[in-house]
Coordinates of C-alpha atoms in Angstrom, one line a residue:
M1 CA -0.1 0.1 0.0
L2 CA 2.8 2.5 0.9
N3 CA 4.7 1.7 -2.3
D4 CA 1.6 2.6 -4.4
L5 CA 0.8 5.6 -2.4
Y6 CA 4.4 7.1 -2.7
H7 CA 4.6 6.4 -6.7
M8 CA 1.5 8.5 -6.7
L9 CA 3.0 11.6 -4.9
D10 CA 4.8 14.4 -6.8
P11 CA 7.3 16.5 -5.0
V12 CA 5.6 19.6 -6.9
A13 CA 2.5 20.5 -4.9
F14 CA 1.0 22.7 -7.9
T15 CA 2.3 25.1 -10.5
L16 CA 1.3 28.6 -11.3
G17 CA 2.5 29.3 -14.8
P18 CA 6.2 29.4 -14.6
L19 CA 6.2 28.9 -10.8
S20 CA 6.5 25.3 -9.2
V21 CA 5.5 25.2 -5.5
R22 CA 7.0 22.2 -3.9
W23 CA 5.6 20.2 -0.9
Y24 CA 9.0 21.0 1.1
G25 CA 8.5 24.8 0.8
L26 CA 4.8 24.3 1.9
A27 CA 6.1 22.4 4.9
Y28 CA 8.0 25.2 6.0
V29 CA 4.9 27.6 5.9
V30 CA 2.8 25.2 7.4
G31 CA 5.3 24.7 10.3
F32 CA 5.8 28.3 10.8
F33 CA 2.2 29.0 11.0
F34 CA 1.2 26.3 13.4
A35 CA 4.3 27.2 15.5
A36 CA 3.1 30.8 15.8
L37 CA -0.5 29.5 16.9
V38 CA 1.2 27.2 19.5
I39 CA 3.4 29.8 20.8
S40 CA 0.5 32.4 21.2
R41 CA -2.0 29.9 22.8
T42 CA 0.7 28.4 25.2
A43 CA 1.8 31.8 26.3
K44 CA -1.8 32.8 27.1
R45 CA -2.3 29.7 29.1
W46 CA 0.8 30.4 31.0
G47 CA -0.2 34.1 31.6
V48 CA 2.8 35.3 29.8
R49 CA 2.2 38.1 27.7
V50 CA 3.7 38.0 24.2
T51 CA 2.2 40.9 21.8
S52 CA 1.5 40.6 18.3
D53 CA 4.5 42.7 17.7
D54 CA 6.5 40.1 19.8
L55 CA 5.2 37.4 17.9
S56 CA 6.0 39.0 14.7
T57 CA 9.3 39.7 15.5
I58 CA 10.2 36.2 17.0
L59 CA 8.8 34.6 13.6
I60 CA 10.9 36.7 11.4
C61 CA 14.2 36.2 13.6
V62 CA 13.4 32.4 13.6
V63 CA 12.6 32.1 9.9
V64 CA 15.9 33.7 9.0
G65 CA 17.8 31.6 11.6
V66 CA 16.3 28.3 10.8
I67 CA 16.7 28.8 6.8
F68 CA 20.3 30.1 7.0
G69 CA 21.2 28.0 9.8
A70 CA 20.0 24.7 8.1
R71 CA 21.8 25.4 4.9
L72 CA 25.1 26.6 6.6
G73 CA 24.8 23.5 8.8
Y74 CA 24.6 21.3 5.9
V75 CA 27.5 22.9 4.2
L76 CA 29.8 22.5 7.2
F77 CA 28.3 19.0 8.4
Y78 CA 27.6 17.1 5.3
G79 CA 29.3 19.0 2.5
D80 CA 32.6 17.1 2.9
G81 CA 34.8 19.8 1.6
Y82 CA 32.6 20.2 -1.7
Y83 CA 31.6 24.0 -0.9
L84 CA 35.3 24.8 -0.5
T85 CA 35.7 24.5 -4.0
H86 CA 32.1 25.6 -5.0
P87 CA 31.6 28.7 -2.8
F88 CA 29.0 30.2 -4.9
E89 CA 26.8 27.1 -4.4
I90 CA 26.7 27.8 -0.5
L91 CA 23.4 29.7 -0.6
A92 CA 22.1 27.8 -3.5
F93 CA 19.0 26.9 -1.7
S94 CA 17.4 25.4 -5.0
Q95 CA 19.8 22.6 -5.1
G96 CA 18.7 21.2 -1.7
G97 CA 20.6 20.5 1.5
M98 CA 19.4 21.4 4.8
S99 CA 20.5 20.2 8.3
F100 CA 18.1 20.1 11.3
H101 CA 21.2 20.5 13.6
G102 CA 22.3 23.6 11.8
G103 CA 18.7 24.8 11.8
L104 CA 18.4 24.4 15.5
I105 CA 21.6 26.4 16.2
G106 CA 20.4 29.2 13.8
A107 CA 17.1 29.1 15.7
L108 CA 18.6 29.5 19.0
L109 CA 21.1 32.3 18.0
S110 CA 18.2 34.1 16.2
G111 CA 16.4 33.6 19.5
I112 CA 18.7 35.5 21.4
V113 CA 18.0 38.8 19.1
A114 CA 14.3 38.2 19.3
A115 CA 14.4 37.9 23.2
K116 CA 16.4 41.1 23.3
I117 CA 14.2 42.9 21.0
C118 CA 11.0 41.9 22.8
G119 CA 12.4 42.0 26.3
I120 CA 11.2 38.5 26.8
P121 CA 13.6 36.1 28.9
Y122 CA 15.6 34.0 26.5
T123 CA 14.7 30.6 28.1
T124 CA 11.1 31.3 28.2
L125 CA 11.2 32.2 24.6
A126 CA 13.2 28.9 23.8
D127 CA 10.6 27.0 25.9
L128 CA 7.8 28.4 23.7
G129 CA 9.5 27.6 20.4
C130 CA 10.5 24.2 21.3
I131 CA 7.0 23.0 22.2
A132 CA 5.9 24.3 18.8
A133 CA 9.2 23.1 16.9
P134 CA 7.9 19.3 16.5
I135 CA 5.0 20.4 14.2
G136 CA 7.5 22.0 11.8
L137 CA 9.6 18.8 12.1
F138 CA 6.7 16.5 11.4
C139 CA 5.9 18.4 8.1
G140 CA 9.6 18.5 7.0
R141 CA 9.9 14.9 7.6
C142 CA 6.6 14.1 5.5
A143 CA 8.1 16.4 2.8
N144 CA 11.2 14.3 2.8
F145 CA 9.1 11.2 2.2
I146 CA 7.1 12.9 -0.5
N147 CA 10.5 14.0 -2.2
G148 CA 11.7 10.3 -2.0
E149 CA 14.9 11.4 0.0
L150 CA 16.8 10.4 3.2
W151 CA 15.6 7.0 2.7
G152 CA 16.5 4.0 5.1
A153 CA 18.3 0.7 4.8
P154 CA 16.8 -2.1 3.0
T155 CA 14.3 -4.4 4.9
D156 CA 11.6 -7.1 4.5
L157 CA 9.1 -5.5 7.0
P158 CA 5.6 -5.2 5.6
W159 CA 5.5 -1.5 5.6
A160 CA 8.8 -1.2 3.5
V161 CA 8.8 1.2 0.6
V162 CA 10.4 1.1 -2.7
F163 CA 11.5 4.5 -3.6
G164 CA 12.9 4.0 -7.1
G165 CA 15.4 6.3 -8.6
A166 CA 18.7 6.4 -6.7
A167 CA 17.4 4.1 -3.9
G168 CA 16.9 1.4 -6.7
S169 CA 14.0 -1.1 -6.5
V170 CA 14.9 -2.5 -3.1
P171 CA 12.2 -2.1 -0.4
R172 CA 13.6 0.0 2.3
H173 CA 12.7 1.4 5.9
P174 CA 10.6 4.7 5.4
S175 CA 12.9 6.3 7.9
Q176 CA 11.4 9.8 7.2
L177 CA 8.2 8.7 8.5
Y178 CA 9.7 7.1 11.6
E179 CA 11.2 10.4 12.3
A180 CA 8.1 12.2 11.6
L181 CA 6.3 10.1 14.3
L182 CA 8.9 10.2 16.9
E183 CA 10.4 13.8 16.4
G184 CA 7.3 15.2 15.5
V185 CA 4.1 13.4 16.8
L186 CA 5.6 12.1 19.8
L187 CA 7.8 14.8 20.9
F188 CA 4.9 17.2 20.5
I189 CA 2.6 15.2 22.6
I190 CA 5.1 15.1 25.5
L191 CA 6.1 18.8 25.3
F192 CA 2.5 19.8 24.9
A193 CA 1.5 17.6 28.1
L194 CA 4.1 19.0 30.1
S195 CA 3.1 22.5 29.1
R196 CA -0.5 22.2 30.4
K197 CA 0.8 22.3 34.2
T198 CA -0.5 25.5 35.9
P199 CA 1.8 27.4 37.0
P200 CA 4.1 26.5 34.3
R201 CA 7.1 24.5 34.6
S202 CA 10.5 26.5 35.2
R203 CA 12.3 28.3 32.6
G204 CA 14.6 26.0 30.5
T205 CA 12.3 22.9 31.1
F206 CA 11.1 22.5 27.6
L207 CA 14.2 23.4 25.8
G208 CA 16.2 20.6 27.9
V209 CA 13.6 17.9 27.1
F210 CA 13.4 18.9 23.7
M211 CA 17.1 18.7 23.2
L212 CA 17.4 15.3 25.1
L213 CA 14.6 13.6 23.3
Y214 CA 15.4 14.8 19.8
G215 CA 18.8 13.7 20.4
V216 CA 17.7 10.1 21.5
F217 CA 15.1 9.9 18.8
R218 CA 17.4 10.9 16.0
F219 CA 20.1 8.8 17.2
L220 CA 17.9 5.8 17.2
V221 CA 16.4 6.3 13.9
E222 CA 20.0 6.6 12.4
F223 CA 20.5 3.0 12.7
V224 CA 17.9 2.3 9.9
R225 CA 18.4 5.4 7.9
L226 CA 21.3 5.4 5.3
P227 CA 24.0 8.2 5.8
D228 CA 24.6 10.8 3.2
E229 CA 26.4 9.2 0.2
Q230 CA 29.2 11.6 0.1
L231 CA 30.0 10.7 3.8
G232 CA 28.9 7.3 4.5
Y233 CA 29.6 5.6 7.9
L234 CA 32.2 7.2 10.1
L235 CA 35.3 6.1 11.8
G236 CA 35.5 2.9 9.8
T237 CA 32.3 1.5 11.4
N238 CA 29.3 0.2 9.7
W239 CA 26.8 2.0 11.9
L240 CA 28.1 5.5 13.0
T241 CA 26.7 8.4 11.0
M242 CA 27.1 12.1 11.1
G243 CA 23.5 12.5 12.4
Q244 CA 24.4 10.4 15.4
V245 CA 27.6 12.3 16.0
L246 CA 25.7 15.5 16.1
S247 CA 23.1 14.3 18.3
L248 CA 25.4 13.3 21.1
P249 CA 26.2 16.8 22.2
L250 CA 22.5 17.7 21.9
I251 CA 21.7 14.9 24.4
I252 CA 24.4 16.1 26.7
A253 CA 23.2 19.7 26.4
G254 CA 19.5 18.7 27.1
I255 CA 20.7 16.9 30.3
C256 CA 22.8 19.8 31.5
M257 CA 19.9 22.1 30.8
L258 CA 17.6 20.1 32.9
I259 CA 20.1 20.0 35.8
W260 CA 20.3 23.7 35.6
V261 CA 16.6 24.0 35.6
S262 CA 16.4 21.9 38.8
R263 CA 18.9 24.3 40.7
T264 CA 17.4 27.5 39.4
H265 CA 13.6 27.2 39.4
L266 CA 13.2 30.4 37.6
P267 CA 9.6 31.4 36.5
Q268 CA 8.3 31.7 33.0
Q269 CA 8.1 35.4 32.2
G270 CA 6.8 37.3 29.1
H271 CA 6.6 41.1 28.1
P272 CA 8.0 43.3 30.7
E273 CA 4.8 45.4 30.6
A274 CA 2.7 42.5 31.9
K275 CA 5.4 41.1 34.6
D276 CA 3.0 41.5 37.6
E277 CA 0.0 40.1 35.7
A278 CA 1.9 37.0 34.8
E279 CA 3.1 36.4 38.4
D280 CA -0.3 36.7 39.7
V281 CA -1.4 33.7 37.2
Q282 CA 1.6 31.7 37.9
G283 CA 1.0 31.9 41.4
S284 CA -2.3 30.5 41.2
P285 CA -3.1 26.8 42.1
E286 CA -2.4 23.9 39.8
A287 CA -5.2 23.2 37.4

C-alpha cells in the first residue's frame, strides 16, 4: 500500500505558470504558521504576555535563523569539502541540502536577537519555541518522504517502501516517517502535555526536554536510515553516522539544561509590561 501511495506522490504540490510550488516549501510555511499559533496559545495559558508585535519579531528572526542555519549546517557538516571549491553554491537553496542541527543552532542564535528586541527572557522564548518546533519537524519529514529522499536501509518489513530512482528497487525503511512520528508527533505530545501544568514549569524545562528527546530519537532512527552518500559511515564503522555524532552533544546539552533548571527554578516571564500580571497567574493553584 505504501509503495503505491508513494509512487502517486509528486514533489511539486502545484504550479502557477512558470512557478512550481513544492511540498517541501509548503512544509516550512505550514510549520511556521502552526508554530506561531502554538506559541500564542501556550503563552496565554501560562499567563505570559507575548504581544502581536513580539510574535511577528520572533517569527521573522526564527525564520531567518532556521533557513540560513539549516543551509550552512549542511554545508559544514555534510558538504565533505565540496563547498570549499564551489563557494557560490553555498546559498543555492534550490539545489537542496538542509541540516536540522544547523537549523536548530540558527534558531537558538536568532532567538537571542528576538528575546533582546522583545524584552522576553531567552529561556522562556526558547521553551515556547521548542513546544511548537515538533510540528515543523513533522511537516518537514513528511515532505522528505514525498520527495523520496533520506530513505532507510533495505528491509523486508511489511511497511517497506520501494523509492526507486537512486534508491533502486529494493524495499527500504521509510525512515522519514519514523522521524515524523518520533520527532514530530510523539515529541509534540510529550512537550504539549508538560506545558499544560499551571503554574508553568520552570524556565528552560522545555528546551532541555526537547534537546534530550530529539537527540535520542534521531540517534535511534539513524540505525535504519542510510547516511549521506558523500560521507558514508564514520570512523570505519558500519553504523556510526554524522547524524548520530551531531545528536550526542544535543543529548548532553539537554541533560545539562535540565540539571540547571532543577537548581534555578526560574518562573516563566513574558513582556515586561505584564510582569505583575504574569506573576499573579503563575501563583495560582495548579489546574
